[in-house]
């Protein structure tokens, strides 16, 4: 393991290290306007949600590393403390990247990137028609974090209203991540896409009290087959199956065949049992995985 301190590297190299490791990062595609009415549109990946009540989003237009200058977005929110933050979906990522070009002040990135501006409801900056979710915000505060190149400026935004494309909602009226198809920022020129096999669910242990990995029997916890993720999922159950359930499951054809095949080879029995349990677990059936793991030869 290599240990690096901020002062060990030139700022551009440490900047790249941070961006490459703290990822993927959501993207705030921010529309702002200056005191003369000039519109600016620019993406920022130092961005996230920080409060629901009040609804607060924060993004950070950092001072440029190369020459310590500030970005037009930062200058604009000081002049007109309003912003529309759009999330970026895959269908607009190339245009978003084009909008990140450092055009001279006064150049409209809506035009350069080919987006359609539409009026906002409560703020002066326009919205992107092609965006699937947009947040109209007032800027409560801008908090500078330093005066040197690379220093961030926290733009603390309070959401006034949200516009959501109804086509990304499921039958329950909740955003479907497959339909939203978000894009996130990595280091360098890399991005990630939240769709297809990249999406997966993990039950949250909010309403239940999982037994914890420490309560998993040693032979299972120390398995060379099961991963840390597997053990975490196994430890999220409230209780283990009963002896009666384990015994009944032991009469299934798969288990009976394995028991006969490895009756004189305990190591192979355990290995195959754990591999079978892992397949079942990764298919989402935690209880069945436990029923497999608790079988005796």
Coordinates of C-alpha atoms in Angstrom, one line a residue, residues 24-133:
X24 CA -18.3 7.7 -9.7
X25 CA -19.6 11.2 -9.0
X26 CA -23.0 12.5 -10.0
X27 CA -22.9 15.5 -12.4
X28 CA -24.6 18.9 -11.8
X29 CA -25.3 20.3 -15.2
X30 CA -25.8 23.9 -14.0
X31 CA -27.6 26.7 -15.9
X32 CA -26.9 30.2 -14.6
X33 CA -27.3 33.8 -15.8
X34 CA -25.2 36.9 -15.2
X35 CA -26.4 40.4 -14.4
X36 CA -26.6 41.3 -18.1
X37 CA -28.7 38.3 -19.0
X38 CA -26.0 36.1 -20.5
X39 CA -26.7 32.4 -20.0
X40 CA -24.1 29.9 -19.1
X41 CA -24.4 26.1 -19.0
X42 CA -21.6 24.0 -17.5
X43 CA -21.2 20.5 -15.8
X44 CA -19.7 20.0 -12.3
X45 CA -18.9 16.6 -10.8
X46 CA -18.2 17.9 -7.3
X47 CA -21.9 17.6 -6.5
X48 CA -24.4 15.9 -4.3
X49 CA -27.6 16.0 -2.2
X50 CA -27.1 17.2 1.4
X51 CA -30.5 17.7 2.9
X52 CA -34.2 16.9 2.2
X53 CA -35.8 19.3 4.6
X54 CA -34.8 21.9 3.5
X55 CA -33.9 20.4 0.1
X56 CA -30.3 21.3 -0.4
X57 CA -28.0 20.5 -3.3
X58 CA -24.3 21.6 -3.3
X59 CA -22.0 21.8 -6.2
X60 CA -18.5 23.2 -6.3
X61 CA -17.0 25.2 -9.2
X62 CA -13.3 25.0 -8.3
X63 CA -10.7 27.6 -9.1
X64 CA -8.8 26.5 -12.2
X65 CA -5.6 24.6 -11.2
X66 CA -3.5 25.9 -14.1
X67 CA -4.0 29.7 -13.5
X68 CA -6.2 30.1 -10.4
X69 CA -9.0 31.8 -12.4
X70 CA -12.7 31.4 -11.6
X71 CA -15.4 29.9 -13.8
X72 CA -18.3 31.8 -15.3
X73 CA -20.8 29.8 -13.3
X74 CA -19.3 31.0 -10.0
X75 CA -19.2 34.6 -11.2
X76 CA -22.8 34.3 -12.3
X77 CA -24.3 33.0 -9.0
X78 CA -22.7 35.9 -7.2
X79 CA -24.5 38.3 -9.6
X80 CA -27.8 36.4 -9.9
X81 CA -28.1 33.8 -7.0
X82 CA -30.2 31.3 -8.9
X83 CA -29.4 28.1 -10.8
X84 CA -31.1 25.2 -12.5
X85 CA -29.3 21.9 -11.9
X86 CA -30.0 19.1 -14.3
X87 CA -28.9 15.5 -13.9
X88 CA -27.2 14.0 -16.9
X89 CA -28.6 10.9 -18.7
X90 CA -26.7 8.9 -21.3
X91 CA -28.6 10.4 -24.2
X92 CA -27.1 13.8 -23.5
X93 CA -23.6 13.0 -22.3
X94 CA -21.7 14.0 -25.5
X95 CA -23.5 17.4 -25.6
X96 CA -22.8 17.9 -21.9
X97 CA -19.2 17.3 -22.5
X98 CA -19.1 19.8 -25.3
X99 CA -20.7 22.4 -23.0
X100 CA -17.8 22.0 -20.7
X101 CA -15.6 23.7 -23.3
X102 CA -14.2 26.9 -21.9
X103 CA -15.9 29.3 -24.3
X104 CA -15.4 33.1 -23.7
X105 CA -17.8 34.8 -21.4
X106 CA -21.1 35.6 -23.1
X107 CA -21.1 32.5 -25.3
X108 CA -24.3 30.6 -24.8
X109 CA -23.5 26.9 -24.3
X110 CA -27.1 26.0 -25.0
X111 CA -26.5 27.0 -28.6
X112 CA -23.0 25.5 -28.8
X113 CA -24.0 22.2 -27.4
X114 CA -27.4 22.0 -29.3
X115 CA -29.7 22.0 -26.3
X116 CA -33.2 23.6 -26.3
X117 CA -33.7 26.3 -23.6
X118 CA -37.1 26.5 -22.0
X119 CA -38.3 29.1 -19.4
X120 CA -38.0 28.1 -15.8
X121 CA -41.0 28.6 -13.4
X122 CA -39.3 30.4 -10.5
X123 CA -35.8 31.4 -11.5
X124 CA -34.2 33.4 -14.3
X125 CA -31.8 30.8 -15.8
X126 CA -33.5 28.6 -18.4
X127 CA -34.0 24.8 -18.2
X128 CA -32.8 22.2 -20.7
X129 CA -35.7 20.7 -22.5
X130 CA -33.8 17.5 -23.2
X131 CA -33.1 16.8 -19.4
X132 CA -35.2 14.2 -17.6
X133 CA -34.9 15.8 -14.2

